[in-house]
Coordinates of C-alpha atoms and ligand atoms in Angstrom, one line a residue:
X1 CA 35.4 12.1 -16.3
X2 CA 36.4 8.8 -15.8
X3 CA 35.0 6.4 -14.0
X4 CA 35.0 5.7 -10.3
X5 CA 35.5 2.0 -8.9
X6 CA 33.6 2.4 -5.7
X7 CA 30.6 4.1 -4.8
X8 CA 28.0 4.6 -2.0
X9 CA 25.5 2.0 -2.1
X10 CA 22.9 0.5 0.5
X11 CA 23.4 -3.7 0.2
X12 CA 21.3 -6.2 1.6
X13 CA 23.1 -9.5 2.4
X14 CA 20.7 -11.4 4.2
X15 CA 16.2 -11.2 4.3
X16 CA 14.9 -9.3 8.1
X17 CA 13.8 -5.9 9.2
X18 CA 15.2 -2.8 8.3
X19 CA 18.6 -3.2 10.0
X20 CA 19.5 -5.6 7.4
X21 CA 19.6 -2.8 5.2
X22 CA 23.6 -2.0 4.8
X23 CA 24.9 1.4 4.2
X24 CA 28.6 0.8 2.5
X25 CA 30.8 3.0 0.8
X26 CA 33.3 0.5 -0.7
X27 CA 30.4 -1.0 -3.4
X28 CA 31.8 -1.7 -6.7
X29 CA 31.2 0.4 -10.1
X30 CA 29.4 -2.2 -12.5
X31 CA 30.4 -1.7 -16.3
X32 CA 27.3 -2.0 -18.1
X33 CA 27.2 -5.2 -19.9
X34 CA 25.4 -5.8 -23.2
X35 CA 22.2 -3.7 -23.5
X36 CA 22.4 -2.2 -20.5
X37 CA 23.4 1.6 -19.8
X38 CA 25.0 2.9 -16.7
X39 CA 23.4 5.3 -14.8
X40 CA 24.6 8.5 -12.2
X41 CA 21.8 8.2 -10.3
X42 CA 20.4 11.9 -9.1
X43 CA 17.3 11.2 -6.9
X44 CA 15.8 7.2 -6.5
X45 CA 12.1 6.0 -5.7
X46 CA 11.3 4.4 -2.1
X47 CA 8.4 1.7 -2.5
X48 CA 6.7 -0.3 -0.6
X49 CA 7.7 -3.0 -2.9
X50 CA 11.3 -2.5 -1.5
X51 CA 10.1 -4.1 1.9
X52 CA 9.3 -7.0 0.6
X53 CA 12.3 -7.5 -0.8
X54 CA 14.0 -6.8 2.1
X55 CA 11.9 -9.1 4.4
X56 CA 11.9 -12.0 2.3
X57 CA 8.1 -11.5 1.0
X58 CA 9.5 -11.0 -2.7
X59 CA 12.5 -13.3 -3.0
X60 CA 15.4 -11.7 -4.5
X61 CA 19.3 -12.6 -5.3
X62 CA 21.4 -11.8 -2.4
X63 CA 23.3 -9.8 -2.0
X64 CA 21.2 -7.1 -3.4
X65 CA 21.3 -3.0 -4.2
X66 CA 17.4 -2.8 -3.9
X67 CA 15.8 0.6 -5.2
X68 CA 13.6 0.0 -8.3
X69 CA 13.4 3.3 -9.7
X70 CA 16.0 6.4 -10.0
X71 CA 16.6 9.1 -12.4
X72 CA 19.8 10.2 -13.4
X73 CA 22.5 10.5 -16.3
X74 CA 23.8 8.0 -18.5
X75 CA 27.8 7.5 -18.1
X76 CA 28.5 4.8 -19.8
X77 CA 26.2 2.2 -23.0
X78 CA 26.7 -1.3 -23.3
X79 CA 27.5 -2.8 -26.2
X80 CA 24.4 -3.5 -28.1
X81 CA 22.3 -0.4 -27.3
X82 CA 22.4 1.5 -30.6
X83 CA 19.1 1.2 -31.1
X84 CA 17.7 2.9 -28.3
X85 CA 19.2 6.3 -29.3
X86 CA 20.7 7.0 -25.9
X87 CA 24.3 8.9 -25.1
X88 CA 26.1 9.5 -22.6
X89 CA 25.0 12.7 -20.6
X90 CA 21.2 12.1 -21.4
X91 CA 19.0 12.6 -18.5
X92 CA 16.5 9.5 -17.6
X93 CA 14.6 7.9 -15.8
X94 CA 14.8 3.7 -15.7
X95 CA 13.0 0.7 -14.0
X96 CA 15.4 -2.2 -12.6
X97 CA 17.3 -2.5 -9.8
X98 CA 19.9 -0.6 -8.0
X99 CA 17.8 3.0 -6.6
X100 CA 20.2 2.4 -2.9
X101 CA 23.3 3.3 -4.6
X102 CA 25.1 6.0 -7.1
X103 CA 25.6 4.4 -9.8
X104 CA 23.4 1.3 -11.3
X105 CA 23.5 -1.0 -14.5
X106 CA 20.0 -1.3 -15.8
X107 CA 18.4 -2.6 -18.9
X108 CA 18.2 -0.1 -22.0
X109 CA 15.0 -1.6 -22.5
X110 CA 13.5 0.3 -19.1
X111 CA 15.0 3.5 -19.7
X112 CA 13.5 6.6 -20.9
X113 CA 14.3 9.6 -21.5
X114 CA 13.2 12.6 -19.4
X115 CA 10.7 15.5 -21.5
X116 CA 12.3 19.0 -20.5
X117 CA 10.0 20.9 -17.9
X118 CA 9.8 18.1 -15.3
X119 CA 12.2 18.4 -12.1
X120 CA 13.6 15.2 -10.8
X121 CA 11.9 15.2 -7.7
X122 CA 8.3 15.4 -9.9
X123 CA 9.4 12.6 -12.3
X124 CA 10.3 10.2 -9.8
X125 CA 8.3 10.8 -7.0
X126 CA 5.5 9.7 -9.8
X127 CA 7.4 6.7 -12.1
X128 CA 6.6 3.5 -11.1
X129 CA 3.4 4.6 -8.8
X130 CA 2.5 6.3 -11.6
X131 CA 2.7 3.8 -14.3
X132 CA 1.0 1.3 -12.4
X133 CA -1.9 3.8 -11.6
X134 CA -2.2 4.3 -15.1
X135 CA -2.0 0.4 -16.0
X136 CA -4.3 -0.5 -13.3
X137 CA -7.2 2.2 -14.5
X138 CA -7.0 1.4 -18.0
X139 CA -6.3 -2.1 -18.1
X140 CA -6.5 -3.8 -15.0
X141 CA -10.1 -3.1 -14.8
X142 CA -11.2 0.3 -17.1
X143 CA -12.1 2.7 -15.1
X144 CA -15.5 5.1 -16.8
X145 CA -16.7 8.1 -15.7
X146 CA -19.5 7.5 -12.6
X147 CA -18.1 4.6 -11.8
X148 CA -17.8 4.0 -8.0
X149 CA -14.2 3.0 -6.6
X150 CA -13.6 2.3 -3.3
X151 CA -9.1 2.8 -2.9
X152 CA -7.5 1.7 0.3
X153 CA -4.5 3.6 1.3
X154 CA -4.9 6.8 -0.5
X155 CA -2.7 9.3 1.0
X156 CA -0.3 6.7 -0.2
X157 CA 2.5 7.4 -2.4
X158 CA 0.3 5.3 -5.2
X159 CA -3.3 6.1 -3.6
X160 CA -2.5 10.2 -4.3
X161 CA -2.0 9.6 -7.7
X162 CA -4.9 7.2 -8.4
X163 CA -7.0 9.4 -6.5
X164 CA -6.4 12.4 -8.9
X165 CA -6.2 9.8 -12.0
X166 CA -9.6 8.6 -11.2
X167 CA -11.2 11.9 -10.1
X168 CA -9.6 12.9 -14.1
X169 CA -12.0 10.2 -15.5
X170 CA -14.8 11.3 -13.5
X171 CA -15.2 8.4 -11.1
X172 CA -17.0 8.6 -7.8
X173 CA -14.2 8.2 -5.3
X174 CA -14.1 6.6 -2.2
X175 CA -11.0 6.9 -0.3
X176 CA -9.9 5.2 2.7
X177 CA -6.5 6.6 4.8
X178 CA -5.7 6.2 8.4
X179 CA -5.8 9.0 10.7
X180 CA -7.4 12.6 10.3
X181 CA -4.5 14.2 8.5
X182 CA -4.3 11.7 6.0
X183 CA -7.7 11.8 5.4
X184 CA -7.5 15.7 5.1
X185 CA -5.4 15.7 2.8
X186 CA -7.5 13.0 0.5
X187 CA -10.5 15.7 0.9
X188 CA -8.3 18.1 -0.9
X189 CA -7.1 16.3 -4.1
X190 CA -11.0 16.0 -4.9
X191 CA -11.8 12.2 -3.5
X192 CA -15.8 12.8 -3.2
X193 CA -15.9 10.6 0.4
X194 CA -13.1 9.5 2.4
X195 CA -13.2 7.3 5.7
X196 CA -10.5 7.0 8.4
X197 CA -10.2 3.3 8.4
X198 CA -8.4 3.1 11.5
X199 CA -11.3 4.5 13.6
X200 CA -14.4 4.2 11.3
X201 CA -16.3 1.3 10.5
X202 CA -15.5 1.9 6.6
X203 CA -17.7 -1.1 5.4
X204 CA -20.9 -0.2 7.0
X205 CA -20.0 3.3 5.9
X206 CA -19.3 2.3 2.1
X207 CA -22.6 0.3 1.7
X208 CA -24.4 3.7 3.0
X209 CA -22.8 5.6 0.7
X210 CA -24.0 3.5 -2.3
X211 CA -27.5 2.3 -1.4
X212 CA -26.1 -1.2 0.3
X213 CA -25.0 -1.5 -3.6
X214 CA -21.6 -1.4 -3.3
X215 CA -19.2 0.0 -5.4
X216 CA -18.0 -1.1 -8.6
X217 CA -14.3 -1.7 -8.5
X218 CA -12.1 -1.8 -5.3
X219 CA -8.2 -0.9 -5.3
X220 CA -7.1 -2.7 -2.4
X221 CA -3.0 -2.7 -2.0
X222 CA -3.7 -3.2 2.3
X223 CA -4.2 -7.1 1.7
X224 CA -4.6 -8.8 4.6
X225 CA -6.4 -6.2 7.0
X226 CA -8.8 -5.1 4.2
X227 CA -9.3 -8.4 1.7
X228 CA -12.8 -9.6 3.7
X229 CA -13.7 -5.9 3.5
X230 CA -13.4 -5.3 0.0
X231 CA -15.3 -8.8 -0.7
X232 CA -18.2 -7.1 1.7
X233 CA -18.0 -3.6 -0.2
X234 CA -17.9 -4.6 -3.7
X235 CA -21.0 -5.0 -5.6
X236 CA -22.6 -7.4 -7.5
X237 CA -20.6 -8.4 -10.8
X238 CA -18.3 -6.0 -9.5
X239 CA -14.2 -6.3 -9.2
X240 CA -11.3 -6.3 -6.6
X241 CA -8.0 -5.5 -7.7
X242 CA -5.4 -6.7 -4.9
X243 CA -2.6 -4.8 -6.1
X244 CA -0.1 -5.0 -3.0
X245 CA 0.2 -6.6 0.7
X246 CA 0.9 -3.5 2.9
X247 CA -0.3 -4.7 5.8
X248 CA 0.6 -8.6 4.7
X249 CA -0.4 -10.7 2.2
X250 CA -3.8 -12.3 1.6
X251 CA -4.6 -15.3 3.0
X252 CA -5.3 -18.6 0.1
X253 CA -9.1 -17.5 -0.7
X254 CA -11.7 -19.8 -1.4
X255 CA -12.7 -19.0 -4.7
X256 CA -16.6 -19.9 -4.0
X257 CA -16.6 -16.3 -2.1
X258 CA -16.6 -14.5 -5.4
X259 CA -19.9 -16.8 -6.6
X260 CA -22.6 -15.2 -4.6
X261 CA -22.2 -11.7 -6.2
X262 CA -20.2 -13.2 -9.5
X263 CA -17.2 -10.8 -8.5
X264 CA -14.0 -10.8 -10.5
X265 CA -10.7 -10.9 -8.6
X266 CA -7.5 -9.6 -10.3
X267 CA -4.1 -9.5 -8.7
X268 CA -1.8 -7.9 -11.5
X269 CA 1.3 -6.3 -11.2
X270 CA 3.0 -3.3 -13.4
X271 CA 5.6 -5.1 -15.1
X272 CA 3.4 -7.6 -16.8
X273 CA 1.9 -4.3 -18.5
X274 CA 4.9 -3.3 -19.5
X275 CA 7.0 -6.0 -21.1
X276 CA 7.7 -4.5 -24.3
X277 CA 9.0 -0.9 -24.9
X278 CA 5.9 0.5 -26.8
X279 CA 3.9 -0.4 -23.6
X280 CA 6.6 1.0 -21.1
X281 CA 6.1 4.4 -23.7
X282 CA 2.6 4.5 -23.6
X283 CA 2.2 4.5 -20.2
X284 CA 5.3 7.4 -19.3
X285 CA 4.6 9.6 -22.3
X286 CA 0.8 9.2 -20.8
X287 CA 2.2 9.9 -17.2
X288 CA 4.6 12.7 -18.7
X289 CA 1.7 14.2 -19.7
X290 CA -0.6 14.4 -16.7
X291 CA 2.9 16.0 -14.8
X292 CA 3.6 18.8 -17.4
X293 CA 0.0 19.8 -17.9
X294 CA -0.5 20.1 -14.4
X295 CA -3.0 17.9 -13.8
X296 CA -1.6 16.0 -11.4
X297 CA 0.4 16.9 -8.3
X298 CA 2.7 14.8 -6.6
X299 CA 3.3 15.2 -2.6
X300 CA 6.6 14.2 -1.4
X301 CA 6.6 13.1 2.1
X302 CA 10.6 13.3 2.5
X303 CA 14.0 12.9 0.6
X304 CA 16.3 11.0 2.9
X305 CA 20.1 10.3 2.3
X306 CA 21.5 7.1 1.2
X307 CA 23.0 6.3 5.0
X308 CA 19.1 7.1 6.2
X309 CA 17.5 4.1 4.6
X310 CA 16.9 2.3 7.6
X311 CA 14.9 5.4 8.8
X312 CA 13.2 5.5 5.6
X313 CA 11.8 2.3 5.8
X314 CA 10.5 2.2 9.7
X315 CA 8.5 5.1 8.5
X316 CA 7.0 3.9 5.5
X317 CA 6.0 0.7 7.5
X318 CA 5.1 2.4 10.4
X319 CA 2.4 3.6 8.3
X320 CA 3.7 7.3 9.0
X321 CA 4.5 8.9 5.5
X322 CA 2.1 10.5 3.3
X323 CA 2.6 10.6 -0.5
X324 CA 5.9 9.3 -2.1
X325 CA 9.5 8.6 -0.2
X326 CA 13.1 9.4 -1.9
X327 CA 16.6 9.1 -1.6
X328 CA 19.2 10.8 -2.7
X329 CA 22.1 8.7 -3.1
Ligands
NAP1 N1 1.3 -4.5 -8.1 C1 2.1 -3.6 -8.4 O1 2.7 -3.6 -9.5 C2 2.4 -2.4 -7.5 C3 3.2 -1.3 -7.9 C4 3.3 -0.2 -7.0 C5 2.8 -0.3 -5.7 N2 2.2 -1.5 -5.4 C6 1.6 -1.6 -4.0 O2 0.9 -0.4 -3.7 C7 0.9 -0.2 -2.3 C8 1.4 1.2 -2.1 O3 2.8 1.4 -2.3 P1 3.5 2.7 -1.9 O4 4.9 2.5 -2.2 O5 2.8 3.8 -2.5 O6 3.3 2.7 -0.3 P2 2.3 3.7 0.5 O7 0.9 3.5 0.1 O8 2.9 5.0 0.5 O9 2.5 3.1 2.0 C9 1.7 2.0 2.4 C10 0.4 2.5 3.1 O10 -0.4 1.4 3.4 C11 -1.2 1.7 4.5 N3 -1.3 0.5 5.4 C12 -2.4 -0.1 5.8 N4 -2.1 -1.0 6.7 C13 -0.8 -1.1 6.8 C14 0.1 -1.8 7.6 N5 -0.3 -2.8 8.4 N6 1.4 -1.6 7.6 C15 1.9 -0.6 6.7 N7 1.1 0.2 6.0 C16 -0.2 -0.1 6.0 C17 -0.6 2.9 5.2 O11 -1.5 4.0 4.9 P3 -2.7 4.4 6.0 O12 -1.9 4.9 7.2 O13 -3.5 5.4 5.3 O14 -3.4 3.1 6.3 C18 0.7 3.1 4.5 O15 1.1 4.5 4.5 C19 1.9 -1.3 -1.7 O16 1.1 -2.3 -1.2 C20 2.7 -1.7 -3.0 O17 3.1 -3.0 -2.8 C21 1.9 -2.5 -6.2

C-alpha cells in the first residue's frame, strides 16, 4: 500500500501545560532516512517523561511529536539497515520519538522485534518502564534477595512493575502510593508493607518497620516532595536512587548530607544502560521473558485516542492514574 503524506499526529510548538499539546491531522509522513525504519504505529506508551518535555523540564527541539515508545509495523527501511534483519511488515516495538502520531521514523538501532504470544497492549504498557526497572535492579544498585527497598510511587506505571520485579528477587518491599486504592492495589501484587504517603507519616513508619535501621536502597522517582525523606529512611551505607521528578525536581543537595551515614546517591537514567544493541537486548528479551511466563502483570489504567492527549496528561499529573497510560494513535 503506498504511502500516505499526512497523518494524525499530536505536535508541540511551544513548552506549557497540557494545552500546548496540538492534536493535527495535516502532519507530514517522514521517509526514513539512513538507518532508520518507518513505523505504523499500533498502540504508543504515555510517560511521565513526556511532561517534562512538554513543560520545558527536559529541553527538546521544537516543534516536536513527543511519545517515546510505540509498537507497530515496519512500512518502510532506510537505507543502511541491512544488518538489523528487519522487513517490512515485521511487528516491533522501538524507543525514540514520535508515540503522538501514526506513523514515526526511529533509529534501527532501538527497534526490536516482538516474541509471538505477547498482545500490544502487554508489550508496551511494560517497554520502557520495564527496561528501566530491570536496569535500575540490576545495575543501578543490585538488588539481592532480603534486601529492604523502600519505592515511592508504586501503583505507578513503573512502581507496578518494580514492585513485582523486586518481590521476584525476594526483596522486602516497602511501598509507598497515595490514597487507599492505590495502596490496595500495592497489597495485592505482593509489596510486604505499603504506606499511604499522602496521609501517613511514611518516615516515622519506615524506621519502625526496620528497627530505626532503615532500609537498604530507596527508589525514589517523587523528587522534590520525597528527597529529605528518603535521606531520613535510608540506612547507613545504604543508597538512594532518584530516578525521576514527579512531583518536581530535587533541589542542588549539599553533598555533606550523605557523610553522616556514608550513603551513596545515584541519579541514572535508562538510556545510558542501553547505548548499545546487546544491552537494549538484554534487558527486552529479559523483560520478554517475565511477560510470557507470566510473572509479571501489567495494569493498564486507560487507552486514550490521539485527539485525548491533553486529557491524558491532566490525569497522569493530577496524580489520578494507576499503572501504565496509552494511546492509540
Ligand atoms: N530515569 C529514567 O530513565 C526513567 C524512566 C522511566 C520513568 N522514570 C520516572 O519514573 C517515574 C514514574 O513514571 P511513570 O510514567 O510510571 O509515571 P507514574 O508513576 O504512573 O505517575 C507518577 C506518579 O507519581 C506520584 N506523584 C507523587 N507526587 C506527585 C506530584 N506532585 N505530581 C504528580 N505525581 C506525583 C503519583 O502517584 P501517587 O498518587 O501514588 O503519589 C503519580 O501517579 C517518573 O518520575 C518518571 O520520570 C524515569
Amino acid at each position: 500500500m503506498p504511502l500516505p503524506s499526512i497523518q494524525k499526529a499530536v505536535v508541540v510548538e511551544k513548552v506549557g501545560g497540557p494545552e500546548v499539546l496540538q492534536y493535527r491531522t495535516d502532519y507530514p509522513v517522514l521517509l526514513p532516512k539512513e538507518t532508520q525504519v518507518l513505523v505504523k504505529n499500533a498502540v504508543s506508551g504515555i510517560n511521565y517523561i513526556d511532561t517534562y518535555f512538554r513543560s520545558g523540564l527536559y529541553p527538546c527541539a521544537k516543534p516536536e511529536v513527543l511519545g517515546r515508545e510505540a509498537i507497530g509495523t515496519v512500512v518502510a527501511l532506510g537505507e543502511n539497515t541491512e544488518k538489523y534483519g528487519f522487513r517490512v511488515g515485521d511487528r516491533v516495538i522501538w524507543l525514540g520519538t514520535g508515540g503522538y502520531a501514526e506513523y514515526a521514523c526511529v533509529s534501527a538501532e532501538r527497534v526490536v522485534k516482538l516474541p509471538v504470544g505477547l498482545s500490544d497492549e502487554i508489550a508496551i504498557a511494560s517497554f520502557m518502564s520495564g527496561l528501566t526497572v530491570l536496569a535500575l535492579v540490576r545495575e543501578t544498585y543490585n538488588v539481592k534477595s532480603g534486601d529492604k527497598v523502600l519505592l515511592h510511587a508504586a501503583a505507578g506505571g513503573a512502581g507496578i512493575l518494580m514492585t513485582q520485579v523486586l518481590k521476584d528477587i525476594g526483596a522486602y518491599v516497602i511501598g509507598t502510593a497515595g490514597g487507599p486504592e492505590k495502596v490496595a492495589l500495592v497489597k495485592s501484587l505482593g509489596a510486604d508493607h505499603v504506606i499511604d504517603y499522602r496521609s501517613e507519616d511514611w518516615v516515622r513508619i519506615v524506621k519502625r518497620i526496620t528497627d530505626n535501621q532503615g532500609v537498604d536502597v530507596v527508589y525514589d522517582s517523587v523528587g522534590r516532595d520525597t528527597c529529605e525523606g528518603s535521606l531520613e529512611c535510608v540506612k547507613r551505607k545504604g543508597t538512594i536512587v532518584w530516578f525521576g521528578n514527579s512531583s518536581g525536581p530535587i533541589p542542588p543537595l549539599p553533598l555533606n548530607l550523605l557523610s553522616p551515614k556514608a550513603v551513596k546517591i545515584a541519579r541514572p537514567t535508562l538510556l545510558a544502560y542501553i547505548t548499545t544493541r546487546e544491552e537494549l537486548r538484554l534487558y527486552s528479551d529479559e523483560l520478554f521473558q517475565f511477560l510470557i511466563s507470566g510473572k509479571l502483570k501489567v495494569n493498564i489504567h486507560h487507552i486514550y485516542k490521539l485527539d485525548d492527549i491533553q486529557q491524558a496528561h491532566k490525569d497522569l499529573e493530577s496524580r489520578k492514574t494507576m499503572g501504565k497510560l496509552l494511546l492509540r494513535p
